[in-house]
Amino acid sequence: MSNLTYLDLSSNRLASLPDDAFKDWSDLTELNLGYNRLRNISKATFRGLTKLLSLYLFNNELESIDDGVFEGVPNLTNLNLQGNRLRNISLATFRGLTKLIYLDLDDNKLESIDYNVFEEVPNLGHL
């Protein structure tokens, strides 16, 4: 399975993911975790997924995203967080995502977004 490039775990009622959940799949370029019940994601969940380009976390129950969660996916170009319960986006939420082009935050409960938060994503072309 180490050559796996696409993993679809959508619609599985996943409530949590362990640290280093994907450490054995370092060749992943696309990961779909949509339509689950994820409430939070630890900073170590995506560690080592340096080839990941697309991450789908849409329609979960995420209320917040810890600073540094995406530091393990530096080549990410597509991040879908649509349909969660996100309330706040901090300055460090997207730290390290310098290659991010597409970000979907539609249908959340956003109350505040830190000033200059998108300076961390200089290539963002679609929000």
Coordinates of N, CA and C in Angstrom, one line a residue:
M1 N 0.8 -1.2 0.0 CA 0.0 0.0 0.0 C 0.8 1.3 0.0
S2 N 2.1 1.2 0.1 CA 3.0 2.4 0.2 C 2.9 3.2 -1.1
N3 N 2.5 2.6 -2.2 CA 2.4 3.3 -3.5 C 1.0 4.0 -3.7
L4 N 0.2 3.9 -2.8 CA -1.2 4.4 -2.8 C -1.1 5.9 -3.0
T5 N -1.8 6.4 -4.0 CA -1.8 7.9 -4.3 C -3.2 8.5 -4.0
Y6 N -4.3 7.8 -4.0 CA -5.6 8.3 -3.7 C -6.3 7.4 -2.7
L7 N -6.8 8.1 -1.6 CA -7.5 7.3 -0.6 C -8.8 8.0 -0.3
D8 N -9.9 7.3 -0.4 CA -11.2 7.8 -0.2 C -11.8 7.1 1.1
L9 N -11.9 7.9 2.2 CA -12.5 7.4 3.4 C -13.8 8.2 3.7
S10 N -14.4 8.7 2.7 CA -15.6 9.5 2.9 C -16.8 8.6 3.3
S11 N -17.8 9.3 4.0 CA -19.0 8.6 4.4 C -18.8 7.4 5.2
N12 N -17.9 7.4 6.2 CA -17.6 6.3 7.1 C -17.9 6.5 8.5
R13 N -18.5 7.7 8.9 CA -18.8 8.0 10.3 C -17.6 8.1 11.2
L14 N -16.4 8.4 10.6 CA -15.2 8.6 11.4 C -15.4 9.8 12.3
A15 N -15.1 9.5 13.6 CA -15.2 10.6 14.6 C -13.9 11.2 15.0
S16 N -12.8 10.4 14.7 CA -11.5 10.9 15.1 C -10.5 10.2 14.2
L17 N -9.3 10.8 14.2 CA -8.2 10.2 13.5 C -7.0 10.1 14.4
P18 N -6.2 9.0 14.5 CA -5.1 9.0 15.4 C -3.9 9.8 14.8
D19 N -3.0 10.2 15.7 CA -1.7 10.8 15.2 C -1.1 9.9 14.2
D20 N -0.4 10.5 13.3 CA 0.3 9.7 12.2 C -0.6 8.7 11.5
A21 N -1.9 8.9 11.4 CA -2.8 8.0 10.8 C -2.4 7.6 9.4
F22 N -1.7 8.4 8.7 CA -1.4 8.1 7.3 C 0.1 8.0 7.0
K23 N 0.9 7.7 8.1 CA 2.3 7.7 8.0 C 2.9 6.7 7.0
D24 N 2.2 5.6 6.8 CA 2.6 4.6 5.9 C 2.3 4.8 4.4
W25 N 1.6 5.9 4.2 CA 1.1 6.3 2.8 C 1.7 7.6 2.4
S26 N 3.0 7.7 2.4 CA 3.7 9.0 2.1 C 3.5 9.4 0.6
D27 N 3.0 8.5 -0.2 CA 2.9 8.8 -1.7 C 1.5 9.4 -2.0
L28 N 0.6 9.5 -0.9 CA -0.7 10.0 -1.2 C -0.7 11.4 -1.8
T29 N -1.5 11.6 -2.9 CA -1.6 12.9 -3.4 C -3.0 13.5 -3.2
E30 N -4.0 12.6 -2.9 CA -5.3 13.0 -2.7 C -5.9 12.2 -1.6
L31 N -6.6 12.9 -0.6 CA -7.2 12.3 0.5 C -8.6 12.8 0.8
N32 N -9.6 12.0 0.7 CA -11.0 12.4 0.9 C -11.5 11.9 2.2
L33 N -11.7 12.8 3.1 CA -12.3 12.5 4.5 C -13.7 13.2 4.6
G34 N -14.3 13.5 3.5 CA -15.6 14.2 3.6 C -16.7 13.3 4.1
Y35 N -17.8 13.9 4.6 CA -19.0 13.2 5.1 C -18.7 12.2 6.2
N36 N -17.9 12.7 7.1 CA -17.7 11.9 8.3 C -18.2 12.7 9.5
R37 N -17.7 12.3 10.7 CA -18.1 13.0 11.9 C -16.9 13.6 12.7
L38 N -15.9 14.0 11.9 CA -14.7 14.5 12.6 C -14.9 15.8 13.3
R39 N -14.5 15.9 14.5 CA -14.7 17.1 15.3 C -13.4 17.9 15.5
N40 N -12.3 17.2 15.5 CA -11.0 17.8 15.6 C -10.0 17.0 14.9
I41 N -8.9 17.6 14.6 CA -7.8 17.0 14.0 C -6.5 17.4 14.7
S42 N -5.7 16.4 15.1 CA -4.5 16.8 15.8 C -3.4 17.3 14.9
K43 N -2.5 18.0 15.4 CA -1.4 18.5 14.6 C -0.6 17.4 13.9
A44 N -0.6 16.2 14.5 CA 0.2 15.1 13.9 C -0.5 14.2 12.9
T45 N -1.8 14.5 12.7 CA -2.6 13.6 11.8 C -2.0 13.5 10.4
F46 N -1.6 14.6 9.8 CA -1.2 14.6 8.4 C 0.3 14.6 8.3
R47 N 1.0 14.4 9.4 CA 2.5 14.5 9.4 C 3.1 13.5 8.3
G48 N 4.0 14.0 7.5 CA 4.6 13.1 6.6 C 4.0 13.0 5.2
L49 N 2.8 13.7 5.0 CA 2.2 13.6 3.7 C 2.6 14.7 2.8
T50 N 3.9 14.7 2.6 CA 4.5 15.8 1.8 C 4.2 15.9 0.4
K51 N 3.6 14.8 -0.2 CA 3.2 14.8 -1.6 C 1.7 15.1 -1.8
L52 N 1.0 15.3 -0.7 CA -0.5 15.5 -0.7 C -0.8 16.8 -1.4
L53 N -1.6 16.8 -2.4 CA -2.0 17.9 -3.2 C -3.5 18.4 -2.9
S54 N -4.3 17.4 -2.6 CA -5.8 17.7 -2.4 C -6.2 17.0 -1.1
L55 N -6.9 17.8 -0.2 CA -7.4 17.3 1.0 C -8.8 17.8 1.2
Y56 N -9.7 16.8 1.3 CA -11.2 17.1 1.4 C -11.7 16.7 2.8
L57 N -12.1 17.8 3.5 CA -12.6 17.6 4.9 C -14.0 18.2 5.0
F58 N -14.7 18.2 3.8 CA -16.0 18.8 3.8 C -17.1 18.0 4.5
N59 N -18.1 18.7 5.0 CA -19.2 18.0 5.7 C -18.8 17.1 6.8
N60 N -18.0 17.6 7.7 CA -17.7 17.0 9.0 C -18.3 17.9 10.1
E61 N -17.8 17.7 11.3 CA -18.3 18.5 12.4 C -17.1 19.3 13.1
L62 N -16.2 19.7 12.2 CA -15.0 20.5 12.7 C -15.5 21.9 13.2
E63 N -15.2 22.1 14.5 CA -15.5 23.4 15.1 C -14.3 24.4 15.1
S64 N -13.1 23.8 15.1 CA -11.9 24.6 15.1 C -10.8 23.8 14.5
I65 N -9.8 24.5 14.0 CA -8.6 23.8 13.5 C -7.4 24.4 14.2
D66 N -6.7 23.5 14.9 CA -5.5 23.9 15.7 C -4.4 24.5 14.8
D67 N -3.7 25.4 15.3 CA -2.6 26.0 14.6 C -1.6 24.9 14.2
G68 N -1.1 24.9 13.0 CA -0.1 23.9 12.6 C -0.5 22.6 12.1
V69 N -1.8 22.4 12.0 CA -2.4 21.1 11.5 C -1.9 20.8 10.1
F70 N -1.8 21.9 9.3 CA -1.5 21.7 7.9 C 0.0 21.8 7.6
E71 N 0.9 21.9 8.6 CA 2.3 22.1 8.4 C 2.9 20.8 7.8
G72 N 2.3 19.7 8.0 CA 2.8 18.4 7.4 C 2.5 18.2 6.0
V73 N 1.7 19.1 5.4 CA 1.3 19.0 4.0 C 1.7 20.2 3.2
P74 N 3.0 20.5 3.0 CA 3.5 21.7 2.4 C 3.2 21.9 1.0
N75 N 2.8 20.8 0.3 CA 2.6 20.9 -1.2 C 1.1 21.0 -1.5
L76 N 0.2 21.1 -0.5 CA -1.2 21.1 -0.7 C -1.6 22.3 -1.6
T77 N -2.4 22.0 -2.6 CA -2.9 23.1 -3.5 C -4.4 23.2 -3.4
N78 N -5.1 22.2 -2.8 CA -6.6 22.2 -2.8 C -7.0 21.8 -1.4
L79 N -7.7 22.6 -0.7 CA -8.2 22.3 0.7 C -9.7 22.7 0.8
N80 N -10.5 21.6 1.0 CA -12.0 21.8 1.1 C -12.5 21.6 2.5
L81 N -12.9 22.7 3.1 CA -13.4 22.7 4.5 C -14.9 23.0 4.6
Q82 N -15.6 23.0 3.5 CA -17.0 23.4 3.3 C -17.9 22.5 4.2
G83 N -18.9 23.1 4.7 CA -19.9 22.4 5.5 C -19.5 21.9 6.8
N84 N -18.7 22.6 7.5 CA -18.3 22.2 8.9 C -18.9 23.2 9.9
R85 N -18.4 23.3 11.1 CA -18.9 24.2 12.1 C -17.8 25.2 12.5
L86 N -16.9 25.5 11.6 CA -15.8 26.3 12.0 C -16.3 27.7 12.4
R87 N -15.7 28.2 13.5 CA -16.1 29.6 14.0 C -15.0 30.6 13.8
N88 N -13.8 30.2 14.0 CA -12.7 31.1 14.0 C -11.5 30.6 13.1
I89 N -10.9 31.5 12.4 CA -9.7 31.1 11.6 C -8.6 32.0 12.2
S90 N -7.6 31.4 12.8 CA -6.5 32.2 13.3 C -5.4 32.5 12.3
L91 N -4.5 33.3 12.7 CA -3.4 33.7 11.8 C -2.5 32.5 11.4
A92 N -2.4 31.5 12.3 CA -1.5 30.4 12.0 C -2.3 29.2 11.5
T93 N -3.6 29.3 11.2 CA -4.3 28.1 10.7 C -3.7 27.6 9.5
F94 N -3.4 28.4 8.5 CA -2.9 28.0 7.2 C -1.4 28.1 7.1
R95 N -0.7 28.2 8.2 CA 0.8 28.3 8.1 C 1.4 27.2 7.3
G96 N 2.3 27.5 6.5 CA 3.0 26.6 5.7 C 2.4 26.2 4.4
L97 N 1.2 26.6 4.1 CA 0.5 26.3 2.9 C 0.8 27.3 1.8
T98 N 2.0 27.5 1.5 CA 2.4 28.5 0.5 C 2.0 28.1 -0.9
K99 N 1.7 26.9 -1.2 CA 1.3 26.5 -2.5 C -0.2 26.3 -2.7
L100 N -1.0 26.6 -1.7 CA -2.4 26.5 -1.7 C -3.0 27.5 -2.7
I101 N -3.9 26.9 -3.6 CA -4.5 27.7 -4.7 C -6.0 27.8 -4.4
Y102 N -6.6 26.7 -4.0 CA -8.1 26.6 -3.8 C -8.4 26.3 -2.3
L103 N -9.2 27.2 -1.7 CA -9.7 27.0 -0.4 C -11.2 27.2 -0.3
D104 N -11.9 26.2 0.2 CA -13.4 26.3 0.3 C -13.8 26.3 1.8
L105 N -14.3 27.5 2.2 CA -14.8 27.6 3.6 C -16.3 27.9 3.6
D106 N -17.0 27.6 2.5 CA -18.4 27.8 2.4 C -19.2 27.0 3.5
D107 N -20.3 27.6 3.9 CA -21.3 26.9 4.8 C -20.6 26.5 6.1
N108 N -19.9 27.4 6.8 CA -19.4 27.2 8.1 C -20.1 28.2 9.0
K109 N -19.7 28.3 10.2 CA -20.3 29.2 11.2 C -19.3 30.3 11.6
L110 N -18.6 30.8 10.6 CA -17.5 31.7 10.9 C -18.0 33.0 11.5
E111 N -17.3 33.3 12.7 CA -17.5 34.5 13.4 C -16.4 35.5 13.3
S112 N -15.1 34.9 13.2 CA -14.0 35.8 13.1 C -12.9 35.1 12.3
I113 N -12.2 36.0 11.6 CA -11.0 35.6 10.8 C -9.9 36.6 11.1
D114 N -8.8 36.1 11.6 CA -7.7 37.0 12.0 C -7.3 37.9 10.8
Y115 N -6.9 39.1 11.1 CA -6.4 40.0 10.1 C -5.1 39.4 9.5
N116 N -5.0 39.5 8.2 CA -3.8 39.1 7.4 C -3.7 37.6 7.4
V117 N -4.7 36.8 7.7 CA -4.7 35.3 7.7 C -4.3 34.8 6.4
F118 N -4.7 35.5 5.3 CA -4.4 34.9 4.0 C -3.0 35.3 3.5
E119 N -2.2 36.1 4.2 CA -0.9 36.3 3.8 C 0.0 35.0 3.9
E120 N -0.5 34.1 4.7 CA 0.2 32.8 4.8 C 0.0 31.9 3.5
V121 N -0.9 32.3 2.7 CA -1.2 31.6 1.5 C -1.1 32.5 0.2
P122 N 0.1 32.8 -0.2 CA 0.3 33.9 -1.2 C -0.2 33.5 -2.6
N123 N -0.4 32.2 -2.9 CA -0.8 31.7 -4.2 C -2.3 31.5 -4.3
L124 N -3.0 31.8 -3.2 CA -4.5 31.5 -3.2 C -5.2 32.3 -4.3
G125 N -5.9 31.5 -5.1 CA -6.5 32.1 -6.3 C -8.1 31.9 -6.2
H126 N -8.5 31.1 -5.3 CA -10.0 30.8 -5.2 C -10.3 30.6 -3.7
L127 N -11.2 31.5 -3.3 CA -11.7 31.4 -1.9 C -13.2 31.4 -1.8

